[in-house]
Amino acid sequence: MSKILISHPIDPETADDLGLREVYYPLNKELAGVDEPIFYAPNSGEECLYIPTIATKQQPDEEHDPSLEVLRQVLVTFQPDVLIAGNNAVPGTALYAWRQAVGHTRSLRVIRRGVDTRAIDRQAANEQSVSVGNLPGINSPYVARHQVQQLKLNEAQPNSKIAVIGVGNIGKNIALNALILGLDVHLFSPSLQNPARRNITLLERSIPPERVTCAPSLEAAFQDAAYVSVAVPWVNSQGKPNIDMFSQQHLESVRKNARISSASPPRMFSSQALAWMNDQVMRGELYVRIDTAKRLAEEIKQDYPYLDLAHDVAFAASDCQQALDQAMLKQARNFIAQSQNRYASVGA
């Protein structure tokens, strides 16, 4: 019997399809101390345990977060093959306890229901032989759609400059939308800095090279932009965090009353940049929306109260949620099936 633990909210329709029902008694004695709603589905050949409050109750201060103890306890007790996490942290203590509970012969996997895996202790996962997966590209069209709405690009004057920082799955969709709306599209991405490869990279992303400007620097991209879209991963190609990537000087060069929307972590903006944006928003001379993980939004909200800090709003649409759910379950089941086939081959 394969086992899947889901520690982050999923779409209600997915929960119904799985047959998840709240259990009002512990599955066994060890879960008696878990004072959270627990949903369970014993399907043919598969058990699913669903405790969404592990994620929704998580606190920014992870060292004193009781939800992490709940996660550790359930991993030890339920002993799943796969843990599905959202933006909630999966610390090394939980991974170690999980591995110790199931032993060293079973294959284990954590799947991030999204893209950013930095809340998962990757080093501990490697040490405990727990593989880590994510779902790149699944939510990108929905995040792009959300940014287009927040930037109000449908109301933009023709030929207004938009700076698209990051031209991955999210950025390319924003750039294509901006082109349809007749905007002056300026792109910045490390992948576009090599002139010999630039056109090939753009065409691979379905962006017509002749209709966009590839900025040679961040300074050039921000300069006089009426709209700024940021969708840059936390970790760069060298594996280092993009902390303080955007300075106050970058932000000061945008047009007055510019609109900025970011799907990247807040700390990619320097503290001076965040403070400057907060002041400009307070004055009514700038709009800033940063949609990020709940704990990251809560970390900086008290210091920058005028910034529009949201969490997971871009993913809230039911069609996005269902797409993520289908992808995570497919990956989980494929992993379990491959693991079982591997064991069967060894046993034969």
Short mmCIF file of C-alpha atoms in Angstrom, two decimals:
data_model
loop_
_atom_site.label_atom_id
_atom_site.label_comp_id
_atom_site.label_asym_id
_atom_site.label_seq_id
_atom_site.Cartn_x
_atom_site.Cartn_y
_atom_site.Cartn_z
CA MET A 1 0.00 0.00 0.00
CA SER A 2 1.54 3.31 -1.09
CA LYS A 3 1.16 6.39 1.11
CA ILE A 4 1.00 10.09 0.25
CA LEU A 5 1.01 12.90 2.84
CA ILE A 6 -0.26 16.30 1.67
CA SER A 7 0.68 19.16 4.00
CA HIS A 8 -0.63 22.11 1.99
CA PRO A 9 -4.16 23.13 0.87
CA ILE A 10 -5.39 21.59 -2.37
CA ASP A 11 -8.44 22.39 -4.50
CA PRO A 12 -11.73 21.17 -2.96
CA GLU A 13 -12.56 19.32 -6.18
CA THR A 14 -9.30 17.40 -5.91
CA ALA A 15 -10.10 16.51 -2.31
CA ASP A 16 -13.48 15.17 -3.42
CA ASP A 17 -11.94 13.19 -6.27
CA LEU A 18 -9.50 11.58 -3.83
CA GLY A 19 -12.35 10.76 -1.46
CA LEU A 20 -10.76 12.62 1.44
CA ARG A 21 -12.94 12.69 4.52
CA GLU A 22 -12.26 14.22 7.91
CA VAL A 23 -11.49 11.65 10.57
CA TYR A 24 -12.64 12.44 14.08
CA TYR A 25 -10.54 9.79 15.75
CA PRO A 26 -6.80 9.17 15.42
CA LEU A 27 -5.64 6.67 12.83
CA ASN A 28 -3.50 5.26 15.60
CA LYS A 29 -2.36 6.23 19.06
CA GLU A 30 0.60 8.28 17.86
CA LEU A 31 -1.68 10.76 16.03
CA ALA A 32 -3.82 11.32 19.11
CA GLY A 33 -1.73 14.39 19.97
CA VAL A 34 -2.21 16.07 16.58
CA ASP A 35 -4.82 18.73 17.34
CA GLU A 36 -5.50 19.60 13.70
CA PRO A 37 -8.20 18.59 11.20
CA ILE A 38 -7.04 15.37 9.54
CA PHE A 39 -8.48 14.09 6.27
CA TYR A 40 -7.96 10.54 5.09
CA ALA A 41 -8.69 8.49 1.98
CA PRO A 42 -8.01 4.73 1.81
CA ASN A 43 -8.17 4.20 -1.95
CA SER A 44 -7.29 1.01 -3.79
CA GLY A 45 -3.55 0.51 -3.33
CA GLU A 46 -3.07 4.05 -2.01
CA GLU A 47 -3.60 5.89 1.26
CA CYS A 48 -3.74 9.69 1.33
CA LEU A 49 -3.42 11.75 4.48
CA TYR A 50 -4.22 15.46 4.17
CA ILE A 51 -3.43 18.02 6.89
CA PRO A 52 -3.59 21.49 5.24
CA THR A 53 -3.07 23.40 8.48
CA ILE A 54 0.57 22.33 8.56
CA ALA A 55 1.07 24.98 5.89
CA THR A 56 -1.66 27.48 6.72
CA LYS A 57 -0.60 27.80 10.37
CA GLN A 58 3.10 28.06 9.71
CA GLN A 59 4.80 31.00 11.40
CA PRO A 60 7.68 33.09 10.04
CA ASP A 61 9.80 32.11 13.06
CA GLU A 62 10.47 28.52 12.01
CA GLU A 63 12.52 27.68 15.10
CA HIS A 64 9.45 28.15 17.30
CA ASP A 65 6.77 26.95 14.87
CA PRO A 66 4.52 24.19 16.27
CA SER A 67 3.38 23.23 12.75
CA LEU A 68 6.88 21.85 12.09
CA GLU A 69 6.52 19.51 15.05
CA VAL A 70 3.17 18.36 13.65
CA LEU A 71 4.87 17.63 10.33
CA ARG A 72 7.64 15.65 12.02
CA GLN A 73 5.16 13.69 14.11
CA VAL A 74 2.96 12.76 11.15
CA LEU A 75 5.93 11.74 8.99
CA VAL A 76 7.07 9.41 11.75
CA THR A 77 3.61 7.98 12.36
CA PHE A 78 2.09 7.74 8.88
CA GLN A 79 5.44 6.93 7.20
CA PRO A 80 4.49 8.07 3.69
CA ASP A 81 6.38 7.34 0.50
CA VAL A 82 5.83 10.90 -0.68
CA LEU A 83 5.39 14.20 1.15
CA ILE A 84 3.72 16.97 -0.83
CA ALA A 85 4.56 20.45 0.51
CA GLY A 86 3.57 23.92 -0.60
CA ASN A 87 5.62 26.91 0.50
CA ASN A 88 5.70 25.48 4.01
CA ALA A 89 9.10 24.56 5.38
CA VAL A 90 10.35 20.98 5.46
CA PRO A 91 13.24 21.12 7.96
CA GLY A 92 16.09 18.69 8.36
CA THR A 93 14.73 17.46 11.71
CA ALA A 94 11.55 16.25 10.01
CA LEU A 95 13.45 14.61 7.16
CA TYR A 96 15.79 12.84 9.57
CA ALA A 97 12.91 11.58 11.72
CA TRP A 98 11.05 10.37 8.61
CA ARG A 99 14.04 8.42 7.36
CA GLN A 100 14.68 6.88 10.76
CA ALA A 101 11.05 5.81 11.03
CA VAL A 102 10.81 4.06 7.64
CA GLY A 103 14.34 2.66 7.55
CA HIS A 104 16.88 2.91 4.77
CA THR A 105 15.46 0.56 2.14
CA ARG A 106 12.48 2.64 0.97
CA SER A 107 12.66 5.42 -1.60
CA LEU A 108 11.26 8.71 -0.28
CA ARG A 109 10.42 11.95 -2.06
CA VAL A 110 9.33 15.50 -1.23
CA ILE A 111 7.36 17.23 -3.98
CA ARG A 112 7.03 21.00 -3.91
CA ARG A 113 3.53 21.93 -5.14
CA GLY A 114 5.05 24.77 -7.13
CA VAL A 115 8.58 25.67 -8.14
CA ASP A 116 10.62 27.25 -5.32
CA THR A 117 12.16 24.49 -3.17
CA ARG A 118 14.28 26.62 -0.84
CA ALA A 119 11.93 26.04 2.13
CA ILE A 120 12.96 22.38 1.90
CA ASP A 121 16.26 21.54 3.58
CA ARG A 122 17.95 20.23 0.44
CA GLN A 123 21.19 19.34 2.21
CA ALA A 124 19.37 17.25 4.80
CA ALA A 125 17.27 15.64 2.06
CA ASN A 126 20.43 14.61 0.24
CA GLU A 127 21.99 13.25 3.42
CA GLN A 128 18.86 11.19 4.17
CA SER A 129 18.48 9.98 0.55
CA VAL A 130 15.18 11.79 0.12
CA SER A 131 14.72 13.05 -3.43
CA VAL A 132 13.18 16.47 -4.04
CA GLY A 133 10.93 17.38 -6.97
CA ASN A 134 8.88 20.38 -8.04
CA LEU A 135 6.37 21.38 -10.71
CA PRO A 136 8.03 23.88 -13.05
CA GLY A 137 5.85 25.60 -15.60
CA ILE A 138 2.50 24.44 -14.22
CA ASN A 139 1.46 27.65 -12.49
CA SER A 140 3.37 30.04 -14.75
CA PRO A 141 0.46 31.03 -17.05
CA TYR A 142 -1.69 31.80 -14.01
CA VAL A 143 1.01 33.87 -12.29
CA ALA A 144 1.52 35.78 -15.53
CA ARG A 145 -2.22 36.38 -15.84
CA HIS A 146 -2.27 37.70 -12.28
CA GLN A 147 0.63 40.08 -12.94
CA VAL A 148 -1.02 41.41 -16.08
CA GLN A 149 -4.12 42.19 -14.01
CA GLN A 150 -2.13 43.83 -11.18
CA LEU A 151 -0.15 45.95 -13.61
CA LYS A 152 -3.40 46.95 -15.38
CA LEU A 153 -1.77 46.45 -18.75
CA ASN A 154 -5.17 46.50 -20.44
CA GLU A 155 -5.36 50.18 -19.48
CA ALA A 156 -1.83 51.01 -20.66
CA GLN A 157 -1.20 53.65 -23.31
CA PRO A 158 0.23 52.20 -26.55
CA ASN A 159 4.04 52.12 -26.65
CA SER A 160 4.35 52.50 -22.86
CA LYS A 161 7.58 50.91 -21.68
CA ILE A 162 7.37 47.70 -19.71
CA ALA A 163 10.46 46.11 -18.19
CA VAL A 164 10.15 42.34 -17.90
CA ILE A 165 12.83 41.14 -15.48
CA GLY A 166 13.24 37.41 -15.84
CA VAL A 167 12.17 35.72 -19.06
CA GLY A 168 11.33 32.23 -17.87
CA ASN A 169 7.90 30.64 -18.07
CA ILE A 170 6.24 33.56 -16.28
CA GLY A 171 8.14 36.38 -17.93
CA LYS A 172 7.67 35.11 -21.46
CA ASN A 173 3.89 35.03 -20.99
CA ILE A 174 3.90 38.60 -19.68
CA ALA A 175 6.07 39.73 -22.61
CA LEU A 176 3.73 38.10 -25.12
CA ASN A 177 0.70 39.70 -23.47
CA ALA A 178 2.43 43.08 -23.53
CA LEU A 179 3.22 42.71 -27.24
CA ILE A 180 -0.42 41.95 -28.01
CA LEU A 181 -1.38 45.13 -26.14
CA GLY A 182 1.09 47.23 -28.16
CA LEU A 183 3.58 48.03 -25.38
CA ASP A 184 7.29 48.77 -25.76
CA VAL A 185 8.74 45.57 -24.30
CA HIS A 186 12.21 45.59 -22.73
CA LEU A 187 13.57 42.28 -21.45
CA PHE A 188 16.35 41.56 -19.01
CA SER A 189 17.64 38.08 -18.26
CA PRO A 190 21.14 36.57 -17.97
CA SER A 191 20.14 34.14 -20.71
CA LEU A 192 19.76 37.07 -23.13
CA GLN A 193 23.16 38.66 -22.53
CA ASN A 194 24.99 36.55 -25.12
CA PRO A 195 24.30 38.21 -28.51
CA ALA A 196 25.20 35.04 -30.38
CA ARG A 197 22.50 33.06 -28.56
CA ARG A 198 19.94 35.81 -27.96
CA ASN A 199 17.65 35.29 -30.96
CA ILE A 200 17.69 31.53 -30.53
CA THR A 201 16.72 31.88 -26.87
CA LEU A 202 13.90 34.29 -27.71
CA LEU A 203 12.54 32.06 -30.46
CA GLU A 204 12.66 29.06 -28.13
CA ARG A 205 10.33 31.05 -25.88
CA SER A 206 8.08 32.06 -28.81
CA ILE A 207 9.10 35.72 -28.47
CA PRO A 208 9.71 37.49 -31.82
CA PRO A 209 13.22 39.05 -31.51
CA GLU A 210 12.43 41.94 -33.81
CA ARG A 211 9.59 43.16 -31.58
CA VAL A 212 11.42 43.40 -28.25
CA THR A 213 14.44 45.20 -26.81
CA CYS A 214 16.92 43.15 -24.80
CA ALA A 215 18.30 45.48 -22.14
CA PRO A 216 22.08 45.27 -21.62
CA SER A 217 21.70 45.86 -17.86
CA LEU A 218 19.17 46.13 -15.07
CA GLU A 219 19.75 49.89 -15.07
CA ALA A 220 18.71 50.10 -18.71
CA ALA A 221 15.67 47.89 -18.15
CA PHE A 222 14.31 49.97 -15.24
CA GLN A 223 15.09 53.35 -16.79
CA ASP A 224 11.86 55.27 -17.52
CA ALA A 225 9.69 52.13 -17.31
CA ALA A 226 5.99 52.70 -16.73
CA TYR A 227 5.49 49.05 -15.83
CA VAL A 228 7.86 46.54 -14.25
CA SER A 229 7.28 42.81 -14.02
CA VAL A 230 9.66 40.78 -11.85
CA ALA A 231 9.73 36.98 -12.02
CA VAL A 232 13.24 35.90 -11.09
CA PRO A 233 14.07 32.73 -9.13
CA TRP A 234 15.64 33.11 -5.70
CA VAL A 235 18.66 31.01 -6.68
CA ASN A 236 20.74 31.92 -9.74
CA SER A 237 22.47 29.57 -12.18
CA GLN A 238 25.50 29.37 -9.85
CA GLY A 239 23.29 28.19 -6.99
CA LYS A 240 23.63 31.46 -5.07
CA PRO A 241 20.66 33.50 -3.76
CA ASN A 242 19.69 36.63 -5.67
CA ILE A 243 19.47 38.65 -2.46
CA ASP A 244 19.53 42.47 -2.90
CA MET A 245 19.39 42.07 -6.69
CA PHE A 246 17.33 45.26 -7.06
CA SER A 247 18.69 48.48 -5.55
CA GLN A 248 17.07 51.78 -4.68
CA GLN A 249 18.85 53.31 -7.68
CA HIS A 250 17.12 50.84 -9.99
CA LEU A 251 13.71 51.73 -8.59
CA GLU A 252 14.31 55.48 -8.60
CA SER A 253 14.74 55.45 -12.37
CA VAL A 254 11.18 54.30 -13.18
CA ARG A 255 8.52 56.76 -14.21
CA LYS A 256 6.40 58.55 -11.64
CA ASN A 257 3.25 56.53 -10.89
CA ALA A 258 4.80 53.40 -12.36
CA ARG A 259 3.29 50.03 -11.51
CA ILE A 260 5.52 47.20 -10.26
CA SER A 261 4.46 43.60 -9.79
CA SER A 262 6.77 40.91 -8.46
CA ALA A 263 6.42 37.15 -8.10
CA SER A 264 9.89 36.93 -6.55
CA PRO A 265 10.80 36.89 -2.84
CA PRO A 266 10.83 40.36 -1.21
CA ARG A 267 14.49 40.13 -0.16
CA MET A 268 15.54 40.27 -3.80
CA PHE A 269 14.88 43.98 -3.30
CA SER A 270 17.45 45.62 -1.01
CA SER A 271 16.22 47.04 2.28
CA GLN A 272 16.81 50.54 0.88
CA ALA A 273 14.77 49.68 -2.22
CA LEU A 274 11.91 48.32 -0.11
CA ALA A 275 11.98 51.42 2.10
CA TRP A 276 12.00 53.73 -0.92
CA MET A 277 9.09 51.90 -2.56
CA ASN A 278 7.17 51.94 0.73
CA ASP A 279 7.61 55.71 0.94
CA GLN A 280 6.58 56.27 -2.68
CA VAL A 281 3.48 54.12 -2.28
CA MET A 282 2.55 56.06 0.87
CA ARG A 283 2.83 59.26 -1.18
CA GLY A 284 0.61 57.82 -3.91
CA GLU A 285 3.40 58.04 -6.51
CA LEU A 286 4.01 54.32 -7.09
CA TYR A 287 2.17 51.00 -7.03
CA VAL A 288 3.98 47.88 -5.79
CA ARG A 289 2.55 44.38 -5.54
CA ILE A 290 4.71 41.51 -4.24
CA ASP A 291 2.99 38.12 -4.27
CA THR A 292 5.08 35.66 -2.30
CA ALA A 293 4.94 32.90 0.31
CA LYS A 294 2.89 33.69 3.41
CA ARG A 295 5.79 33.54 5.82
CA LEU A 296 7.92 35.80 3.59
CA ALA A 297 5.12 38.36 3.31
CA GLU A 298 4.61 38.36 7.07
CA GLU A 299 8.34 38.78 7.70
CA ILE A 300 8.50 42.20 6.07
CA LYS A 301 4.93 43.50 6.32
CA GLN A 302 5.53 45.27 9.64
CA ASP A 303 8.54 47.14 8.26
CA TYR A 304 6.94 48.15 4.96
CA PRO A 305 3.21 48.52 5.68
CA TYR A 306 2.32 50.42 2.50
CA LEU A 307 3.55 47.78 0.08
CA ASP A 308 0.85 45.50 -1.30
CA LEU A 309 2.19 42.22 0.09
CA ALA A 310 0.09 39.22 -0.80
CA HIS A 311 0.67 35.52 -0.54
CA ASP A 312 -0.33 32.86 -3.05
CA VAL A 313 -3.01 35.05 -4.64
CA ALA A 314 -1.67 34.25 -8.10
CA PHE A 315 -2.33 30.56 -7.46
CA ALA A 316 -5.82 31.02 -6.02
CA ALA A 317 -7.76 30.41 -9.24
CA SER A 318 -9.40 27.01 -9.21
CA ASP A 319 -8.04 26.07 -12.63
CA CYS A 320 -4.48 26.76 -11.43
CA GLN A 321 -5.05 24.79 -8.23
CA GLN A 322 -6.41 21.80 -10.11
CA ALA A 323 -3.54 21.86 -12.59
CA LEU A 324 -1.05 21.81 -9.71
CA ASP A 325 -2.95 19.01 -7.98
CA GLN A 326 -3.01 16.83 -11.08
CA ALA A 327 0.69 17.38 -11.69
CA MET A 328 1.71 16.66 -8.08
CA LEU A 329 -0.33 13.44 -7.90
CA LYS A 330 0.99 12.27 -11.24
CA GLN A 331 4.58 12.83 -10.12
CA ALA A 332 3.93 11.15 -6.76
CA ARG A 333 2.34 8.09 -8.30
CA ASN A 334 5.00 7.78 -10.99
CA PHE A 335 7.70 7.94 -8.32
CA ILE A 336 6.01 5.27 -6.21
CA ALA A 337 5.44 3.01 -9.22
CA GLN A 338 9.08 3.31 -10.31
CA SER A 339 10.24 2.58 -6.76
CA GLN A 340 8.05 -0.51 -6.54
CA ASN A 341 9.26 -1.76 -9.92
CA ARG A 342 12.82 -1.26 -8.80
CA TYR A 343 12.25 -3.31 -5.66
CA ALA A 344 10.47 -6.03 -7.65
CA SER A 345 13.43 -6.26 -10.03
CA VAL A 346 15.84 -6.59 -7.12
CA GLY A 347 13.67 -9.25 -5.51
CA ALA A 348 13.46 -11.24 -8.74
#
